[in-house]
PDB file of C-alpha atoms in Angstrom:
ATOM      1  CA  UNK A 263      13.061  14.001  53.215  1.00 45.00           C
ATOM      2  CA  UNK A 264      12.591  10.228  53.501  1.00 45.00           C
ATOM      3  CA  UNK A 265       9.066   9.908  54.865  1.00 45.00           C
ATOM      4  CA  UNK A 266       7.529   6.758  56.322  1.00 45.00           C
ATOM      5  CA  UNK A 267       4.256   5.793  54.727  1.00 44.00           C
ATOM      6  CA  UNK A 268       1.642   3.269  55.643  1.00 43.00           C
ATOM      7  CA  UNK A 269       1.042   2.150  52.057  1.00 50.00           C
ATOM      8  CA  UNK A 270       1.738   3.056  48.457  1.00 51.00           C
ATOM      9  CA  UNK A 271      -1.660   4.745  47.954  1.00 52.00           C
ATOM     10  CA  UNK A 272      -0.483   7.730  50.005  1.00 74.00           C
ATOM     11  CA  UNK A 273       2.670   8.218  47.886  1.00 81.00           C
ATOM     12  CA  UNK A 274       2.122  10.970  45.321  1.00 84.00           C
ATOM     13  CA  UNK A 275       5.771  11.349  44.360  1.00 87.00           C
ATOM     14  CA  UNK A 276       9.147   9.678  44.718  1.00 91.00           C
ATOM     15  CA  UNK A 277      12.476  11.328  45.501  1.00 89.00           C
ATOM     16  CA  UNK A 278      15.247  10.403  43.082  1.00 89.00           C
ATOM     17  CA  UNK A 279      18.932  10.245  43.957  1.00 83.00           C
ATOM     18  CA  UNK A 280      20.610  13.640  44.113  1.00 79.00           C
ATOM     19  CA  UNK A 281      24.075  13.456  42.560  1.00 76.00           C
ATOM     20  CA  UNK A 282      25.355  16.209  44.823  1.00 75.00           C
ATOM     21  CA  UNK A 283      24.166  19.094  46.992  1.00 76.00           C
ATOM     22  CA  UNK A 284      26.741  21.505  45.535  1.00 83.00           C
ATOM     23  CA  UNK A 285      25.125  23.827  43.006  1.00 84.00           C
ATOM     24  CA  UNK A 286      28.187  24.031  40.719  1.00 86.00           C
ATOM     25  CA  UNK A 287      28.442  20.217  40.535  1.00 86.00           C
ATOM     26  CA  UNK A 288      24.688  19.944  39.868  1.00 84.00           C
ATOM     27  CA  UNK A 289      25.120  22.250  36.871  1.00 90.00           C
ATOM     28  CA  UNK A 290      28.162  20.240  35.767  1.00 91.00           C
ATOM     29  CA  UNK A 291      26.014  17.063  35.835  1.00 87.00           C
ATOM     30  CA  UNK A 292      23.364  18.877  33.806  1.00 91.00           C
ATOM     31  CA  UNK A 293      25.838  19.933  31.078  1.00 94.00           C
ATOM     32  CA  UNK A 294      27.510  16.509  31.021  1.00 92.00           C
ATOM     33  CA  UNK A 295      24.172  14.690  30.623  1.00 92.00           C
ATOM     34  CA  UNK A 296      23.010  17.259  28.073  1.00 94.00           C
ATOM     35  CA  UNK A 297      26.137  16.619  25.973  1.00 94.00           C
ATOM     36  CA  UNK A 298      25.607  12.842  26.079  1.00 94.00           C
ATOM     37  CA  UNK A 299      21.879  13.237  25.334  1.00 95.00           C
ATOM     38  CA  UNK A 300      22.420  15.541  22.351  1.00 95.00           C
ATOM     39  CA  UNK A 301      25.122  13.214  20.967  1.00 93.00           C
ATOM     40  CA  UNK A 302      22.711  10.248  21.251  1.00 94.00           C
ATOM     41  CA  UNK A 303      19.874  12.243  19.625  1.00 94.00           C
ATOM     42  CA  UNK A 304      22.117  13.379  16.781  1.00 93.00           C
ATOM     43  CA  UNK A 305      23.724   9.966  16.165  1.00 90.00           C
ATOM     44  CA  UNK A 306      20.521   7.922  16.280  1.00 93.00           C
ATOM     45  CA  UNK A 307      18.549  10.617  14.441  1.00 92.00           C
ATOM     46  CA  UNK A 308      21.075  10.633  11.579  1.00 89.00           C
ATOM     47  CA  UNK A 309      20.989   6.826  11.273  1.00 88.00           C
ATOM     48  CA  UNK A 310      17.158   6.774  11.259  1.00 90.00           C
ATOM     49  CA  UNK A 311      17.015   9.549   8.622  1.00 89.00           C
ATOM     50  CA  UNK A 312      19.757   8.014   6.460  1.00 86.00           C
ATOM     51  CA  UNK A 313      18.105   4.569   6.414  1.00 87.00           C
ATOM     52  CA  UNK A 314      14.632   6.052   5.821  1.00 87.00           C
ATOM     53  CA  UNK A 315      15.828   8.297   2.952  1.00 84.00           C
ATOM     54  CA  UNK A 316      18.366   6.052   1.200  1.00 78.00           C
ATOM     55  CA  UNK A 317      16.643   3.375  -0.895  1.00 74.00           C
ATOM     56  CA  UNK A 318      19.971   1.608  -1.492  1.00 74.00           C
ATOM     57  CA  UNK A 319      19.911   0.334   2.101  1.00 71.00           C
ATOM     58  CA  UNK A 320      16.924  -2.059   2.017  1.00 69.00           C
ATOM     59  CA  UNK A 321      18.708  -5.093   3.520  1.00 82.00           C
ATOM     60  CA  UNK A 322      17.457  -6.696   6.771  1.00 87.00           C
ATOM     61  CA  UNK A 323      20.539  -5.421   8.637  1.00 85.00           C
ATOM     62  CA  UNK A 324      19.505  -1.793   8.056  1.00 87.00           C
ATOM     63  CA  UNK A 325      15.870  -2.524   8.886  1.00 91.00           C
ATOM     64  CA  UNK A 326      16.986  -3.923  12.266  1.00 92.00           C
ATOM     65  CA  UNK A 327      19.434  -1.049  12.766  1.00 90.00           C
ATOM     66  CA  UNK A 328      16.575   1.409  12.097  1.00 92.00           C
ATOM     67  CA  UNK A 329      14.546  -0.266  14.875  1.00 94.00           C
ATOM     68  CA  UNK A 330      17.566  -0.320  17.214  1.00 93.00           C
ATOM     69  CA  UNK A 331      18.150   3.421  16.719  1.00 93.00           C
ATOM     70  CA  UNK A 332      14.461   4.145  17.437  1.00 95.00           C
ATOM     71  CA  UNK A 333      14.732   2.142  20.667  1.00 95.00           C
ATOM     72  CA  UNK A 334      17.974   3.903  21.638  1.00 94.00           C
ATOM     73  CA  UNK A 335      16.301   7.284  21.162  1.00 95.00           C
ATOM     74  CA  UNK A 336      13.362   6.208  23.307  1.00 95.00           C
ATOM     75  CA  UNK A 337      15.396   4.582  26.092  1.00 94.00           C
ATOM     76  CA  UNK A 338      17.802   7.481  26.632  1.00 94.00           C
ATOM     77  CA  UNK A 339      14.836   9.898  26.535  1.00 95.00           C
ATOM     78  CA  UNK A 340      13.192   7.907  29.352  1.00 94.00           C
ATOM     79  CA  UNK A 341      15.999   8.443  31.876  1.00 92.00           C
ATOM     80  CA  UNK A 342      18.189  11.451  31.052  1.00 93.00           C
ATOM     81  CA  UNK A 343      15.763  14.407  30.558  1.00 93.00           C
ATOM     82  CA  UNK A 344      14.232  13.983  34.039  1.00 92.00           C
ATOM     83  CA  UNK A 345      17.692  13.644  35.647  1.00 91.00           C
ATOM     84  CA  UNK A 346      18.846  16.767  33.771  1.00 91.00           C
ATOM     85  CA  UNK A 347      15.760  18.744  34.831  1.00 92.00           C
ATOM     86  CA  UNK A 348      16.255  17.742  38.470  1.00 89.00           C
ATOM     87  CA  UNK A 349      19.932  18.797  38.405  1.00 88.00           C
ATOM     88  CA  UNK A 350      19.069  22.096  36.718  1.00 89.00           C
ATOM     89  CA  UNK A 351      16.239  23.012  39.092  1.00 90.00           C
ATOM     90  CA  UNK A 352      17.819  21.524  42.235  1.00 85.00           C
ATOM     91  CA  UNK A 353      14.985  19.111  42.972  1.00 88.00           C
ATOM     92  CA  UNK A 354      14.653  15.354  43.486  1.00 87.00           C
ATOM     93  CA  UNK A 355      10.933  14.855  42.935  1.00 91.00           C
ATOM     94  CA  UNK A 356       9.264  12.688  40.296  1.00 92.00           C
ATOM     95  CA  UNK A 357       5.486  12.156  40.248  1.00 93.00           C
ATOM     96  CA  UNK A 358       4.145   8.678  41.062  1.00 93.00           C
ATOM     97  CA  UNK A 359       2.740   8.411  37.506  1.00 94.00           C
ATOM     98  CA  UNK A 360       6.100   9.562  36.116  1.00 94.00           C
ATOM     99  CA  UNK A 361       7.872   6.845  38.061  1.00 94.00           C
ATOM    100  CA  UNK A 362       5.448   4.188  36.785  1.00 95.00           C
ATOM    101  CA  UNK A 363       5.993   5.454  33.211  1.00 96.00           C
ATOM    102  CA  UNK A 364       9.784   5.316  33.617  1.00 95.00           C
ATOM    103  CA  UNK A 365       9.720   1.717  34.876  1.00 95.00           C
ATOM    104  CA  UNK A 366       7.389   0.653  32.053  1.00 96.00           C
ATOM    105  CA  UNK A 367       9.369   2.326  29.258  1.00 96.00           C
ATOM    106  CA  UNK A 368      12.744   1.157  30.599  1.00 94.00           C
ATOM    107  CA  UNK A 369      11.557  -2.468  30.525  1.00 93.00           C
ATOM    108  CA  UNK A 370       9.706  -2.067  27.219  1.00 96.00           C
ATOM    109  CA  UNK A 371      12.491  -0.292  25.310  1.00 95.00           C
ATOM    110  CA  UNK A 372      15.438  -2.199  26.759  1.00 93.00           C
ATOM    111  CA  UNK A 373      13.605  -5.523  26.395  1.00 93.00           C
ATOM    112  CA  UNK A 374      12.923  -4.780  22.720  1.00 95.00           C
ATOM    113  CA  UNK A 375      16.506  -3.528  22.239  1.00 92.00           C
ATOM    114  CA  UNK A 376      17.929  -6.769  23.591  1.00 92.00           C
ATOM    115  CA  UNK A 377      15.634  -8.737  21.275  1.00 94.00           C
ATOM    116  CA  UNK A 378      16.909  -6.733  18.294  1.00 93.00           C
ATOM    117  CA  UNK A 379      20.543  -7.212  19.353  1.00 91.00           C
ATOM    118  CA  UNK A 380      19.821 -10.973  19.380  1.00 93.00           C
ATOM    119  CA  UNK A 381      18.134 -10.808  15.961  1.00 94.00           C
ATOM    120  CA  UNK A 382      21.073  -8.785  14.582  1.00 90.00           C
ATOM    121  CA  UNK A 383      23.504 -11.487  15.763  1.00 90.00           C
ATOM    122  CA  UNK A 384      21.384 -14.037  13.859  1.00 92.00           C
ATOM    123  CA  UNK A 385      21.384 -11.718  10.814  1.00 91.00           C
ATOM    124  CA  UNK A 386      25.233 -11.515  10.885  1.00 87.00           C
ATOM    125  CA  UNK A 387      25.428 -15.305  11.340  1.00 91.00           C
ATOM    126  CA  UNK A 388      23.261 -16.003   8.283  1.00 91.00           C
ATOM    127  CA  UNK A 389      25.044 -13.318   6.197  1.00 86.00           C
ATOM    128  CA  UNK A 390      28.514 -14.752   6.920  1.00 85.00           C
ATOM    129  CA  UNK A 391      27.896 -18.495   7.473  1.00 87.00           C
ATOM    130  CA  UNK A 392      24.924 -19.148   5.155  1.00 88.00           C
ATOM    131  CA  UNK A 393      25.089 -16.392   2.495  1.00 86.00           C
ATOM    132  CA  UNK A 394      23.268 -18.473  -0.140  1.00 88.00           C
ATOM    133  CA  UNK A 395      20.241 -18.867   2.170  1.00 88.00           C
ATOM    134  CA  UNK A 396      20.169 -15.203   3.266  1.00 87.00           C
ATOM    135  CA  UNK A 397      17.279 -14.231   0.974  1.00 85.00           C
ATOM    136  CA  UNK A 398      15.066 -17.104   2.132  1.00 87.00           C
ATOM    137  CA  UNK A 399      15.912 -17.070   5.859  1.00 88.00           C
ATOM    138  CA  UNK A 400      15.689 -13.283   6.162  1.00 89.00           C
ATOM    139  CA  UNK A 401      13.055 -12.293   3.633  1.00 88.00           C
ATOM    140  CA  UNK A 402      10.914  -9.193   4.207  1.00 87.00           C
ATOM    141  CA  UNK A 403       8.077 -11.216   5.771  1.00 91.00           C
ATOM    142  CA  UNK A 404      10.423 -13.054   8.184  1.00 92.00           C
ATOM    143  CA  UNK A 405      12.018  -9.733   9.197  1.00 93.00           C
ATOM    144  CA  UNK A 406       8.607  -8.137   9.809  1.00 93.00           C
ATOM    145  CA  UNK A 407       7.542 -11.128  11.945  1.00 95.00           C
ATOM    146  CA  UNK A 408      10.754 -10.991  14.004  1.00 95.00           C
ATOM    147  CA  UNK A 409      10.410  -7.234  14.555  1.00 95.00           C
ATOM    148  CA  UNK A 410       6.735  -7.561  15.548  1.00 96.00           C
ATOM    149  CA  UNK A 411       7.623 -10.381  17.992  1.00 96.00           C
ATOM    150  CA  UNK A 412      10.397  -8.239  19.537  1.00 95.00           C
ATOM    151  CA  UNK A 413       8.158  -5.188  20.042  1.00 96.00           C
ATOM    152  CA  UNK A 414       5.098  -7.206  21.165  1.00 96.00           C
ATOM    153  CA  UNK A 415       6.883  -9.474  23.666  1.00 94.00           C
ATOM    154  CA  UNK A 416       8.763  -6.485  25.154  1.00 95.00           C
ATOM    155  CA  UNK A 417       5.455  -4.640  25.632  1.00 96.00           C
ATOM    156  CA  UNK A 418       3.873  -7.563  27.515  1.00 94.00           C
ATOM    157  CA  UNK A 419       7.083  -8.117  29.511  1.00 92.00           C
ATOM    158  CA  UNK A 420       7.140  -4.444  30.601  1.00 94.00           C
ATOM    159  CA  UNK A 421       3.429  -4.480  31.469  1.00 95.00           C
ATOM    160  CA  UNK A 422       3.880  -7.565  33.673  1.00 92.00           C
ATOM    161  CA  UNK A 423       6.845  -6.151  35.634  1.00 91.00           C
ATOM    162  CA  UNK A 424       5.337  -2.678  36.036  1.00 93.00           C
ATOM    163  CA  UNK A 425       1.942  -3.952  37.241  1.00 92.00           C
ATOM    164  CA  UNK A 426       3.616  -6.402  39.606  1.00 89.00           C
ATOM    165  CA  UNK A 427       6.008  -3.831  41.115  1.00 89.00           C
ATOM    166  CA  UNK A 428       3.471  -1.064  41.687  1.00 90.00           C
ATOM    167  CA  UNK A 429       0.868  -3.404  43.179  1.00 88.00           C
ATOM    168  CA  UNK A 430       3.218  -3.907  46.160  1.00 84.00           C
ATOM    169  CA  UNK A 431       2.551  -2.024  49.416  1.00 84.00           C
ATOM    170  CA  UNK A 432       5.347   0.517  49.930  1.00 83.00           C
ATOM    171  CA  UNK A 433       6.009   1.707  53.473  1.00 81.00           C
ATOM    172  CA  UNK A 434       9.774   2.286  53.664  1.00 79.00           C
ATOM    173  CA  UNK A 435       9.524   5.885  52.493  1.00 84.00           C
ATOM    174  CA  UNK A 436       9.620   7.332  48.991  1.00 88.00           C
ATOM    175  CA  UNK A 437      13.350   7.909  48.362  1.00 89.00           C
ATOM    176  CA  UNK A 438      14.701   5.917  45.386  1.00 88.00           C
ATOM    177  CA  UNK A 439      18.498   5.496  45.487  1.00 86.00           C
ATOM    178  CA  UNK A 440      18.943   5.968  41.744  1.00 87.00           C
ATOM    179  CA  UNK A 441      18.699   8.854  39.231  1.00 88.00           C
ATOM    180  CA  UNK A 442      15.659   7.176  37.627  1.00 91.00           C
ATOM    181  CA  UNK A 443      12.958   4.790  38.852  1.00 92.00           C
ATOM    182  CA  UNK A 444      14.561   1.352  38.888  1.00 88.00           C
ATOM    183  CA  UNK A 445      12.666  -1.754  40.068  1.00 88.00           C
ATOM    184  CA  UNK A 446      15.342  -3.071  42.522  1.00 87.00           C
ATOM    185  CA  UNK A 447      15.392   0.322  44.268  1.00 87.00           C
ATOM    186  CA  UNK A 448      11.563   0.436  44.474  1.00 89.00           C
ATOM    187  CA  UNK A 449      11.477  -3.108  45.897  1.00 85.00           C
ATOM    188  CA  UNK A 450      13.611  -1.849  48.816  1.00 85.00           C
ATOM    189  CA  UNK A 451      10.659   0.381  49.785  1.00 87.00           C
ATOM    190  CA  UNK A 452       8.294  -2.582  50.079  1.00 83.00           C
ATOM    191  CA  UNK A 453       7.185  -3.664  53.542  1.00 79.00           C
ATOM    192  CA  UNK A 454       5.844  -7.144  52.814  1.00 72.00           C
ATOM    193  CA  UNK A 455       7.219 -10.446  51.584  1.00 72.00           C
ATOM    194  CA  UNK A 456       5.138 -10.086  48.425  1.00 69.00           C
ATOM    195  CA  UNK A 457       8.105  -8.273  46.831  1.00 71.00           C
ATOM    196  CA  UNK A 458       9.662 -11.758  46.457  1.00 77.00           C
ATOM    197  CA  UNK A 459       7.116 -12.390  43.675  1.00 79.00           C
ATOM    198  CA  UNK A 460       8.745  -9.660  41.595  1.00 80.00           C
ATOM    199  CA  UNK A 461      12.231 -10.931  42.535  1.00 81.00           C
ATOM    200  CA  UNK A 462      11.230 -14.383  41.221  1.00 84.00           C
ATOM    201  CA  UNK A 463       9.970 -12.754  38.003  1.00 84.00           C
ATOM    202  CA  UNK A 464      13.274 -10.892  37.618  1.00 86.00           C
ATOM    203  CA  UNK A 465      15.217 -14.137  38.113  1.00 86.00           C
ATOM    204  CA  UNK A 466      13.081 -15.909  35.455  1.00 86.00           C
ATOM    205  CA  UNK A 467      13.652 -12.927  33.140  1.00 86.00           C
ATOM    206  CA  UNK A 468      17.368 -13.191  33.887  1.00 85.00           C
ATOM    207  CA  UNK A 469      17.377 -16.780  32.600  1.00 88.00           C
ATOM    208  CA  UNK A 470      15.622 -15.580  29.435  1.00 87.00           C
ATOM    209  CA  UNK A 471      18.269 -12.894  28.946  1.00 87.00           C
ATOM    210  CA  UNK A 472      21.039 -15.449  29.539  1.00 88.00           C
ATOM    211  CA  UNK A 473      19.429 -17.751  26.958  1.00 90.00           C
ATOM    212  CA  UNK A 474      19.506 -14.953  24.376  1.00 91.00           C
ATOM    213  CA  UNK A 475      23.088 -14.123  25.351  1.00 91.00           C
ATOM    214  CA  UNK A 476      24.064 -17.789  24.900  1.00 93.00           C
ATOM    215  CA  UNK A 477      22.420 -17.739  21.441  1.00 93.00           C
ATOM    216  CA  UNK A 478      24.377 -14.561  20.559  1.00 92.00           C
ATOM    217  CA  UNK A 479      27.661 -16.104  21.751  1.00 91.00           C
ATOM    218  CA  UNK A 480      27.073 -19.324  19.781  1.00 93.00           C
ATOM    219  CA  UNK A 481      26.263 -17.235  16.673  1.00 92.00           C
ATOM    220  CA  UNK A 482      29.521 -15.326  17.059  1.00 90.00           C
ATOM    221  CA  UNK A 483      31.592 -18.482  17.618  1.00 90.00           C
ATOM    222  CA  UNK A 484      30.209 -19.769  14.281  1.00 91.00           C
ATOM    223  CA  UNK A 485      30.871 -16.375  12.655  1.00 88.00           C
ATOM    224  CA  UNK A 486      34.472 -16.213  13.890  1.00 85.00           C
ATOM    225  CA  UNK A 487      35.117 -19.798  12.733  1.00 87.00           C
ATOM    226  CA  UNK A 488      33.810 -18.902   9.286  1.00 85.00           C
ATOM    227  CA  UNK A 489      35.756 -15.614   9.214  1.00 82.00           C
ATOM    228  CA  UNK A 490      39.060 -17.306  10.141  1.00 81.00           C
ATOM    229  CA  UNK A 491      38.673 -19.572   7.123  1.00 80.00           C
ATOM    230  CA  UNK A 492      38.445 -16.540   4.769  1.00 73.00           C
ATOM    231  CA  UNK A 493      41.746 -16.419   2.867  1.00 73.00           C
ATOM    232  CA  UNK A 494      41.562 -12.693   2.093  1.00 70.00           C
ATOM    233  CA  UNK A 495      42.900 -10.475   4.890  1.00 71.00           C
ATOM    234  CA  UNK A 496      40.583  -7.594   3.854  1.00 68.00           C
ATOM    235  CA  UNK A 497      37.421  -9.706   4.076  1.00 67.00           C
ATOM    236  CA  UNK A 498      38.502 -11.072   7.443  1.00 71.00           C
ATOM    237  CA  UNK A 499      39.208  -7.582   8.804  1.00 73.00           C
ATOM    238  CA  UNK A 500      35.826  -6.290   7.552  1.00 68.00           C
ATOM    239  CA  UNK A 501      33.900  -9.135   9.187  1.00 71.00           C
ATOM    240  CA  UNK A 502      35.752  -8.754  12.510  1.00 73.00           C
ATOM    241  CA  UNK A 503      35.341  -4.965  12.512  1.00 71.00           C
ATOM    242  CA  UNK A 504      31.558  -5.371  12.062  1.00 70.00           C
ATOM    243  CA  UNK A 505      31.088  -8.108  14.654  1.00 77.00           C
ATOM    244  CA  UNK A 506      33.445  -7.322  17.535  1.00 78.00           C
ATOM    245  CA  UNK A 507      31.972  -3.891  18.474  1.00 76.00           C
ATOM    246  CA  UNK A 508      28.465  -5.435  18.447  1.00 79.00           C
ATOM    247  CA  UNK A 509      29.666  -8.188  20.785  1.00 83.00           C
ATOM    248  CA  UNK A 510      31.298  -5.664  23.169  1.00 82.00           C
ATOM    249  CA  UNK A 511      28.087  -3.571  23.433  1.00 81.00           C
ATOM    250  CA  UNK A 512      25.921  -6.670  23.995  1.00 85.00           C
ATOM    251  CA  UNK A 513      28.284  -7.992  26.696  1.00 86.00           C
ATOM    252  CA  UNK A 514      28.379  -4.629  28.505  1.00 85.00           C
ATOM    253  CA  UNK A 515      24.582  -4.233  28.263  1.00 85.00           C
ATOM    254  CA  UNK A 516      23.879  -7.757  29.583  1.00 87.00           C
ATOM    255  CA  UNK A 517      26.496  -7.849  32.371  1.00 87.00           C
ATOM    256  CA  UNK A 518      25.588  -4.448  33.854  1.00 87.00           C
ATOM    257  CA  UNK A 519      21.824  -4.999  33.473  1.00 86.00           C
ATOM    258  CA  UNK A 520      22.005  -8.434  35.146  1.00 86.00           C
ATOM    259  CA  UNK A 521      24.132  -7.011  37.960  1.00 86.00           C
ATOM    260  CA  UNK A 522      21.663  -4.164  38.597  1.00 85.00           C
ATOM    261  CA  UNK A 523      18.553  -6.352  38.628  1.00 84.00           C
ATOM    262  CA  UNK A 524      19.729  -9.677  40.044  1.00 83.00           C
ATOM    263  CA  UNK A 525      22.120  -8.778  42.871  1.00 81.00           C
ATOM    264  CA  UNK A 526      20.666  -9.300  46.379  1.00 77.00           C
ATOM    265  CA  UNK A 527      19.070  -6.101  47.799  1.00 68.00           C
ATOM    266  CA  UNK A 528      21.222  -6.186  50.949  1.00 69.00           C
ATOM    267  CA  UNK A 529      24.344  -5.692  48.773  1.00 74.00           C
ATOM    268  CA  UNK A 530      24.220  -1.959  48.274  1.00 72.00           C
ATOM    269  CA  UNK A 531      27.054   0.226  47.066  1.00 79.00           C
ATOM    270  CA  UNK A 532      25.448   3.534  45.999  1.00 78.00           C
ATOM    271  CA  UNK A 533      28.367   4.649  43.800  1.00 81.00           C
ATOM    272  CA  UNK A 534      28.666   1.236  42.126  1.00 84.00           C
ATOM    273  CA  UNK A 535      24.869   1.109  41.557  1.00 85.00           C
ATOM    274  CA  UNK A 536      25.074   4.543  39.941  1.00 86.00           C
ATOM    275  CA  UNK A 537      27.980   3.601  37.638  1.00 87.00           C
ATOM    276  CA  UNK A 538      26.249   0.335  36.630  1.00 88.00           C
ATOM    277  CA  UNK A 539      22.997   2.222  35.864  1.00 89.00           C
ATOM    278  CA  UNK A 540      24.884   4.679  33.619  1.00 88.00           C
ATOM    279  CA  UNK A 541      26.648   1.761  31.863  1.00 88.00           C
ATOM    280  CA  UNK A 542      23.426  -0.067  30.937  1.00 88.00           C
ATOM    281  CA  UNK A 543      20.983   2.842  30.494  1.00 89.00           C
ATOM    282  CA  UNK A 544      23.049   5.741  29.101  1.00 90.00           C
ATOM    283  CA  UNK A 545      26.160   4.339  27.418  1.00 88.00           C
ATOM    284  CA  UNK A 546      24.687   1.856  24.846  1.00 88.00           C
ATOM    285  CA  UNK A 547      22.188   4.366  23.306  1.00 90.00           C
ATOM    286  CA  UNK A 548      24.991   6.941  23.071  1.00 90.00           C
ATOM    287  CA  UNK A 549      27.695   4.684  21.554  1.00 88.00           C
ATOM    288  CA  UNK A 550      25.566   2.393  19.348  1.00 86.00           C
ATOM    289  CA  UNK A 551      25.343   4.967  16.495  1.00 85.00           C
ATOM    290  CA  UNK A 552      29.125   5.345  16.573  1.00 84.00           C
ATOM    291  CA  UNK A 553      29.737   1.591  16.497  1.00 82.00           C
ATOM    292  CA  UNK A 554      27.275   0.848  13.705  1.00 76.00           C
ATOM    293  CA  UNK A 555      28.087   3.834  11.475  1.00 71.00           C
ATOM    294  CA  UNK A 556      31.857   4.214  11.854  1.00 64.00           C
ATOM    295  CA  UNK A 557      32.471   0.597  10.830  1.00 64.00           C
ATOM    296  CA  UNK A 558      30.024   0.579   7.949  1.00 71.00           C
ATOM    297  CA  UNK A 559      30.996   2.070   4.594  1.00 72.00           C
ATOM    298  CA  UNK A 560      27.479   1.856   3.087  1.00 74.00           C
ATOM    299  CA  UNK A 561      26.003   3.748   6.033  1.00 76.00           C
ATOM    300  CA  UNK A 562      28.826   6.318   5.918  1.00 76.00           C
ATOM    301  CA  UNK A 563      28.092   6.903   2.220  1.00 78.00           C
ATOM    302  CA  UNK A 564      24.367   7.288   2.990  1.00 77.00           C
ATOM    303  CA  UNK A 565      25.156   9.796   5.764  1.00 77.00           C
ATOM    304  CA  UNK A 566      27.452  11.792   3.413  1.00 78.00           C
ATOM    305  CA  UNK A 567      24.659  11.861   0.832  1.00 79.00           C
ATOM    306  CA  UNK A 568      22.240  13.010   3.520  1.00 75.00           C
ATOM    307  CA  UNK A 569      24.597  15.839   4.552  1.00 74.00           C
TER     308      UNK A 569
END
């Protein structure tokens, strides 16, 4: 099914990775992905509804969490439904336009999500280390500006990568070795050295991501130093229980995403690539609602009220 093509203009569709050729296992993949997808929809949907309906949750943390849940809903809806449909109907095809849309939305939504995870680390830092300045540093106007910057910069970032990737001539066939359209896999189909331009862009982006990750780590070092000086065991436990899960999700998201996009193309382990893709594209949107609601009494109360 892998066809050689002279250039990308003759490609009307791409072929995504087939998990298996066995019909029973295809259906098993469908049901497994459906379960994860419904759990993510339910969890994020409940958080969005609870924050929107409960006027006792107006703090910046819940405003950012509202945005994060919206992004999680969007990002998991970009990858999983198409993979589920392909498993159900025993096909591998995705239209060229569909592939372009997937690449754009993956970069847009995950870029914005990472920005919000960075902002939320700053929010926790100010709340725990500078509580007296919380109202001034994170007023409604400052929060709106930060959110607008996160959404706007992610949009431009996604536009740049998508335009750059799909302007490349593709002549190594149309089979993408992933269950969704991923830039490193599309670059493998390129037949000119111009793909190095996109690789350079990805490396520059990687440094940006590392900068944000460094900022998050520094924020958490300050938070943990402040928390360890709290004499009350209960207060210390509460602060740790709020911050540690956030740090775990950020670390997983960054490490797997960097591995997928920055490893050299000649290093190819299909199973490892698949596991890494699931870890950065499927797992965070599915577990974020659990992490942010289970550890948060105010949100649990709001959800109970909503029920």
